[in-house]
PDB file of C-alpha atoms in Angstrom:
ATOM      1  CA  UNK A 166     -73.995  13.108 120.812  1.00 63.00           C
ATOM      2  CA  UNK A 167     -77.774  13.583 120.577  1.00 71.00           C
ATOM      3  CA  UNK A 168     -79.826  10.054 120.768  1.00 94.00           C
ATOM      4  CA  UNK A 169     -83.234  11.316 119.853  1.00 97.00           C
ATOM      5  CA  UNK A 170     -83.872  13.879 117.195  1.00 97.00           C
ATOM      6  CA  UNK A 171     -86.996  15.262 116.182  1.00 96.00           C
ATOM      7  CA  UNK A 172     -88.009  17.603 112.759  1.00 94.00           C
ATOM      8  CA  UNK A 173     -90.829  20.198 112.575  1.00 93.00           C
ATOM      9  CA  UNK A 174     -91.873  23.484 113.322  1.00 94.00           C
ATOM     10  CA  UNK A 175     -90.866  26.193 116.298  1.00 97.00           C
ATOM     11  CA  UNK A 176     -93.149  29.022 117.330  1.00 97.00           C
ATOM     12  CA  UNK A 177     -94.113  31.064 119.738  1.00 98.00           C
ATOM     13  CA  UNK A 178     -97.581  31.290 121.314  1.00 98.00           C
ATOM     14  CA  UNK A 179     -99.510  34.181 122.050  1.00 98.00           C
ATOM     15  CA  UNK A 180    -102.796  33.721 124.415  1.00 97.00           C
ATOM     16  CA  UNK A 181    -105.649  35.457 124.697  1.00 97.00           C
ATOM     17  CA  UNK A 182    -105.970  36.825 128.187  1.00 97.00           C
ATOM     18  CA  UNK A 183    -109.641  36.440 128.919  1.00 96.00           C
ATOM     19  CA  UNK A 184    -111.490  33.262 127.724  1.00 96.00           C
ATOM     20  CA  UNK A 185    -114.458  34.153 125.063  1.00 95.00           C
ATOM     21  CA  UNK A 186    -111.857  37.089 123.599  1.00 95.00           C
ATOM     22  CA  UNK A 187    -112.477  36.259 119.750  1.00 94.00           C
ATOM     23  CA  UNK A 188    -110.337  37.067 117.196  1.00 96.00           C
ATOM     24  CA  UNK A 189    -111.846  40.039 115.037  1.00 95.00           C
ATOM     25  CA  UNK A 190    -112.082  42.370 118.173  1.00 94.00           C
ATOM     26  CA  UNK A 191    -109.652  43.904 120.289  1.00 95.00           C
ATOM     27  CA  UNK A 192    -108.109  42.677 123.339  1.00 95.00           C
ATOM     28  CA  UNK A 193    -105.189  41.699 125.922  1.00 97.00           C
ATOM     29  CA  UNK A 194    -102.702  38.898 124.624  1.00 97.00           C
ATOM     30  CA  UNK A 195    -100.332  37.208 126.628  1.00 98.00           C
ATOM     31  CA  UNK A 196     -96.907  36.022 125.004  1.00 96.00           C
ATOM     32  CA  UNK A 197     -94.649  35.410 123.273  1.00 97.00           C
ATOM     33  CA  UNK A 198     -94.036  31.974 124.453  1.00 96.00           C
ATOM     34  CA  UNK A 199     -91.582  29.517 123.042  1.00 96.00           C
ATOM     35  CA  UNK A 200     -93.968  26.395 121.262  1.00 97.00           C
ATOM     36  CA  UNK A 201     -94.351  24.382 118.355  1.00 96.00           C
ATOM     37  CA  UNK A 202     -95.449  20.577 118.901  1.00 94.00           C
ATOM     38  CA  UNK A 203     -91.933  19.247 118.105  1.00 96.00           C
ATOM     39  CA  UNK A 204     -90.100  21.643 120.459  1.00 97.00           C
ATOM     40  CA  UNK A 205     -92.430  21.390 122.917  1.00 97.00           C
ATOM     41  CA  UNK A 206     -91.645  17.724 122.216  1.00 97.00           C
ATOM     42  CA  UNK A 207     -87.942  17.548 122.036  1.00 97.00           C
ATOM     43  CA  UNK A 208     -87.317  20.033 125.557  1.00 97.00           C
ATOM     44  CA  UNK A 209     -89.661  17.435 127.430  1.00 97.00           C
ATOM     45  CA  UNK A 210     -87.860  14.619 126.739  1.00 97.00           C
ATOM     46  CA  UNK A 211     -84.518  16.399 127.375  1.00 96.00           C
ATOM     47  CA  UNK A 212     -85.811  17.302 130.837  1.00 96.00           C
ATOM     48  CA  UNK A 213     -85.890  13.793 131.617  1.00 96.00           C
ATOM     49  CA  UNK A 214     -81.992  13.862 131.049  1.00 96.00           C
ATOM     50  CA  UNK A 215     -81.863  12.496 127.148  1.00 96.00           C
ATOM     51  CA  UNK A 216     -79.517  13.690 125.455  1.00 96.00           C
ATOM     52  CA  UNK A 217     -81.813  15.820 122.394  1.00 97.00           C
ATOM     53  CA  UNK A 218     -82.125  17.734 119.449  1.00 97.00           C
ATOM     54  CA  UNK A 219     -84.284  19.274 116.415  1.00 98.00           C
ATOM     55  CA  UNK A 220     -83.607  20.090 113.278  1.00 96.00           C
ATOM     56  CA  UNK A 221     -86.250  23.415 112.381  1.00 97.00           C
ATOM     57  CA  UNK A 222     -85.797  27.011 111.344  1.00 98.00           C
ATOM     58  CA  UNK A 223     -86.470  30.186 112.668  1.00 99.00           C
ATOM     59  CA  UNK A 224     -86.208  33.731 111.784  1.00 99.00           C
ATOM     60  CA  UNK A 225     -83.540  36.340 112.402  1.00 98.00           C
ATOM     61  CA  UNK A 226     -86.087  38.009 114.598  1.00 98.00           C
ATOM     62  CA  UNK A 227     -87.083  38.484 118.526  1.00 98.00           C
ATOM     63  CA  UNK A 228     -88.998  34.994 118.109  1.00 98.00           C
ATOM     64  CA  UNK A 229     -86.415  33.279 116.936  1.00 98.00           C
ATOM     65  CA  UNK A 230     -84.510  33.825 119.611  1.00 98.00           C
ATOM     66  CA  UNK A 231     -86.857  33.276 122.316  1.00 98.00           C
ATOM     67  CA  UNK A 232     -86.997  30.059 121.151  1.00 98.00           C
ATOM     68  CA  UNK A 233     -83.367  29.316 120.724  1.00 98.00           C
ATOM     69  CA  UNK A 234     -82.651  30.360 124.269  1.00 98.00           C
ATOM     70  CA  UNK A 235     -85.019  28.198 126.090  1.00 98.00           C
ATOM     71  CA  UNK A 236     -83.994  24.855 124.108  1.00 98.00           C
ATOM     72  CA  UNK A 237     -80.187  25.591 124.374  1.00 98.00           C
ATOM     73  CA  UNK A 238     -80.881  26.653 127.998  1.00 98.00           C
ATOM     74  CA  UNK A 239     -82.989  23.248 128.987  1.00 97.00           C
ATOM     75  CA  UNK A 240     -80.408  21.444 126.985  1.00 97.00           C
ATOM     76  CA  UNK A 241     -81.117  20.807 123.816  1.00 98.00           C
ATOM     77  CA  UNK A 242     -79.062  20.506 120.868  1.00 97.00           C
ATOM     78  CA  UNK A 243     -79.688  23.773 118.356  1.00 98.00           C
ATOM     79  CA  UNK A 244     -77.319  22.764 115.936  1.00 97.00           C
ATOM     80  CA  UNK A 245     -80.057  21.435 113.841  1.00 97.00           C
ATOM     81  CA  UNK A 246     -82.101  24.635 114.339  1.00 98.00           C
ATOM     82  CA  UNK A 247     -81.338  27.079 110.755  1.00 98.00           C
ATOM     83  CA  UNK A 248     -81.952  30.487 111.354  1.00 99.00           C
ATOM     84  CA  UNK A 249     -83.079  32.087 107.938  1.00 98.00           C
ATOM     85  CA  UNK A 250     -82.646  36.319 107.758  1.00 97.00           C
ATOM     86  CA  UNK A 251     -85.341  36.882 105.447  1.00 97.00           C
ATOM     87  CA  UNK A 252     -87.993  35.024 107.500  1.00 98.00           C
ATOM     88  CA  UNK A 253     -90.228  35.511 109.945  1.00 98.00           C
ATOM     89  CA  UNK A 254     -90.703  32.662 112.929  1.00 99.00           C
ATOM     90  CA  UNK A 255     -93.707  31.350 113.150  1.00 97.00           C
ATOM     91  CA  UNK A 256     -97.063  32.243 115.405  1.00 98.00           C
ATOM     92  CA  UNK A 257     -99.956  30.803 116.705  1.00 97.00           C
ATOM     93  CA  UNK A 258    -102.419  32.970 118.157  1.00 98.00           C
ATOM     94  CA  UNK A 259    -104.559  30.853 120.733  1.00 98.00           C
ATOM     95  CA  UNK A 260    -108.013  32.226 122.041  1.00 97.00           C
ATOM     96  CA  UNK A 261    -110.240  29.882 124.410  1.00 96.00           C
ATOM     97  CA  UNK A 262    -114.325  29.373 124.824  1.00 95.00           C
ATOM     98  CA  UNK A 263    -116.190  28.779 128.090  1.00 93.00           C
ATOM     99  CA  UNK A 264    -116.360  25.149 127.475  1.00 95.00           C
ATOM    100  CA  UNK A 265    -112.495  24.755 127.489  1.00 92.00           C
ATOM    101  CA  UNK A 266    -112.095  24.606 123.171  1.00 96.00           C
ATOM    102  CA  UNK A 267    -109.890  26.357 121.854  1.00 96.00           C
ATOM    103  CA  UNK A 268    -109.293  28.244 118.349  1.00 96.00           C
ATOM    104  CA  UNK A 269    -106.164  29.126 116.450  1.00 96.00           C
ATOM    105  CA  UNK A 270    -104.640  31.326 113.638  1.00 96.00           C
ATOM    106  CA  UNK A 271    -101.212  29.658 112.847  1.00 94.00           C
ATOM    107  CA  UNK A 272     -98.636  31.359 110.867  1.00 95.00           C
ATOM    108  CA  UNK A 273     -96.616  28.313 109.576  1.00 91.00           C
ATOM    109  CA  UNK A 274     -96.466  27.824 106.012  1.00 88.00           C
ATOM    110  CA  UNK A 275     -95.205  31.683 105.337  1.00 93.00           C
ATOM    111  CA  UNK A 276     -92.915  31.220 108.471  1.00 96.00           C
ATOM    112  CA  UNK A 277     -89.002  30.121 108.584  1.00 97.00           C
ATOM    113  CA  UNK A 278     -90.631  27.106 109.729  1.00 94.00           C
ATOM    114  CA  UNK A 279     -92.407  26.524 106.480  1.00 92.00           C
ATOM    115  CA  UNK A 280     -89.460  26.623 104.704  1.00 93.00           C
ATOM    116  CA  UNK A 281     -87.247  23.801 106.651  1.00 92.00           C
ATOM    117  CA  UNK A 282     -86.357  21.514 103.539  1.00 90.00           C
ATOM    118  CA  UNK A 283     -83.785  18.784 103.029  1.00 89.00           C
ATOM    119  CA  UNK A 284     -80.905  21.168 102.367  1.00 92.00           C
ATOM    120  CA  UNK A 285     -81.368  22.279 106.261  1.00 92.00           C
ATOM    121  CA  UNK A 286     -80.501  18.730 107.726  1.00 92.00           C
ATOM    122  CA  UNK A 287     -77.018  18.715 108.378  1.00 93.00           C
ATOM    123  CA  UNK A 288     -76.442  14.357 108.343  1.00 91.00           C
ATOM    124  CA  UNK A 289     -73.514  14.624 110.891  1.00 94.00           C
ATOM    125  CA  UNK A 290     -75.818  16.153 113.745  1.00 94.00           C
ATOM    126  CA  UNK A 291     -77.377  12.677 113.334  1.00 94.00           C
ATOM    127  CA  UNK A 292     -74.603  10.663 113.493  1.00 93.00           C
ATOM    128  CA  UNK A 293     -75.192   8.974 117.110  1.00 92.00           C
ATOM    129  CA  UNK A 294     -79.221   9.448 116.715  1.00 95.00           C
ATOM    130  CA  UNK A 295     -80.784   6.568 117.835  1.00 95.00           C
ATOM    131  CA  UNK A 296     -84.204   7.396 117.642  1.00 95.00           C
ATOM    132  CA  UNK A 297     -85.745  10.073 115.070  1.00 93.00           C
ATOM    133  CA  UNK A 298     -89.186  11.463 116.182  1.00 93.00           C
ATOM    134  CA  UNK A 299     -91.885  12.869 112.898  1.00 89.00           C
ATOM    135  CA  UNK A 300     -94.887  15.020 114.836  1.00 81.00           C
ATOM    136  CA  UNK A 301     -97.257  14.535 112.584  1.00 77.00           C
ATOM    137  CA  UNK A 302     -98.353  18.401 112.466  1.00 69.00           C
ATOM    138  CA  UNK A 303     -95.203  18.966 111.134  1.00 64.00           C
ATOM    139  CA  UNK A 304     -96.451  16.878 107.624  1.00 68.00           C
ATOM    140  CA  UNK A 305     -98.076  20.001 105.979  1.00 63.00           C
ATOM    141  CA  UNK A 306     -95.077  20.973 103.902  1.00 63.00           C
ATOM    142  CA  UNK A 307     -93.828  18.966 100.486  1.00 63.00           C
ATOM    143  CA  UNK A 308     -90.358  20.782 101.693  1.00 64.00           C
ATOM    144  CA  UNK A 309     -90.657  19.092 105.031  1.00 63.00           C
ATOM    145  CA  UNK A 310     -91.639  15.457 103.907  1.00 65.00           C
ATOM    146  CA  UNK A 311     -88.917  16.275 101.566  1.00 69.00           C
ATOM    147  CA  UNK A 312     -86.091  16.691 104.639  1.00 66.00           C
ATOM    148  CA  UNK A 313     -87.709  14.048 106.484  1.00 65.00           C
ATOM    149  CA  UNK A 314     -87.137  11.690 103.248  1.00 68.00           C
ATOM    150  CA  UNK A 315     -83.284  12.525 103.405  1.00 61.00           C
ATOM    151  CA  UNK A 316     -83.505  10.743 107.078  1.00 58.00           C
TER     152      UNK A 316
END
């Protein structure tokens, strides 16, 4: 029954507590939160009350379900979302400067995210999708453009 679909990665986020904290030196992080530009995406627009859903994978793993949980819970449609046992899901580790930029280490293309490929679109999901929504982050995978092809 889902009108607008969208394809690409879920994540969590984890933030570096106090701005300047870089990367090679120990420190406080804040997360897990549940992210990824397409799910971040796809539970805005069913906040507004349209009826939603994604078609990603995740990993058998704490992450995975963080994720899972808050999109079912806001409403979204998780059929689309594969959950693959012998992957991780994928990370983005966020630190911020003074001036407001920000830098990131993503783990997406070794995730369950990276691997989303045609044979994880499920056609019927789509059946009554009206409108089918590409971020454009979610482009760095041949396996990805390859299940957004099958659309």
């Amino acid at each position: 029954m889902s009108k607008v679909f969208t394809i690409g990665e879920i994540l969590v986020e984890i933030m570096a507590s106090k701005i300047g904290q870089p990367f090679d030196q120990p420190g406080i992080w804040n997360g897990p939160y549940p992210s990824g530009a397409p799910a971040i995406f796809i539970d805005q627009v069913t906040r507004l009350g349209v009826p939603c859903g994604i078609i990603s994978c995740v990993g058998n793993d704490g992450f995975g379900d963080i994720n899972i949980h808050r999109l079912a819970a806001d409403g979204v449609d998780i059929r689309g979302i594969s959950v693959l046992p012998l992957e991780a899901t994928g990370s983005a580790f966020v630190t911020y400067h003074n001036s407001g930029d920000r830098d990131f280490i993503f783990n997406i293309k070794n995730a369950a995210c990276g691997k989303l490929s045609a044979q994880h679109v499920d056609e019927n999901i789509l059946k009554d999708c009206t409108h089918f929504h590409i971020m454009g982050s979610s482009l760095f995978s041949f396996h990805m453009v390859d299940a957004v092809k099958k659309q």
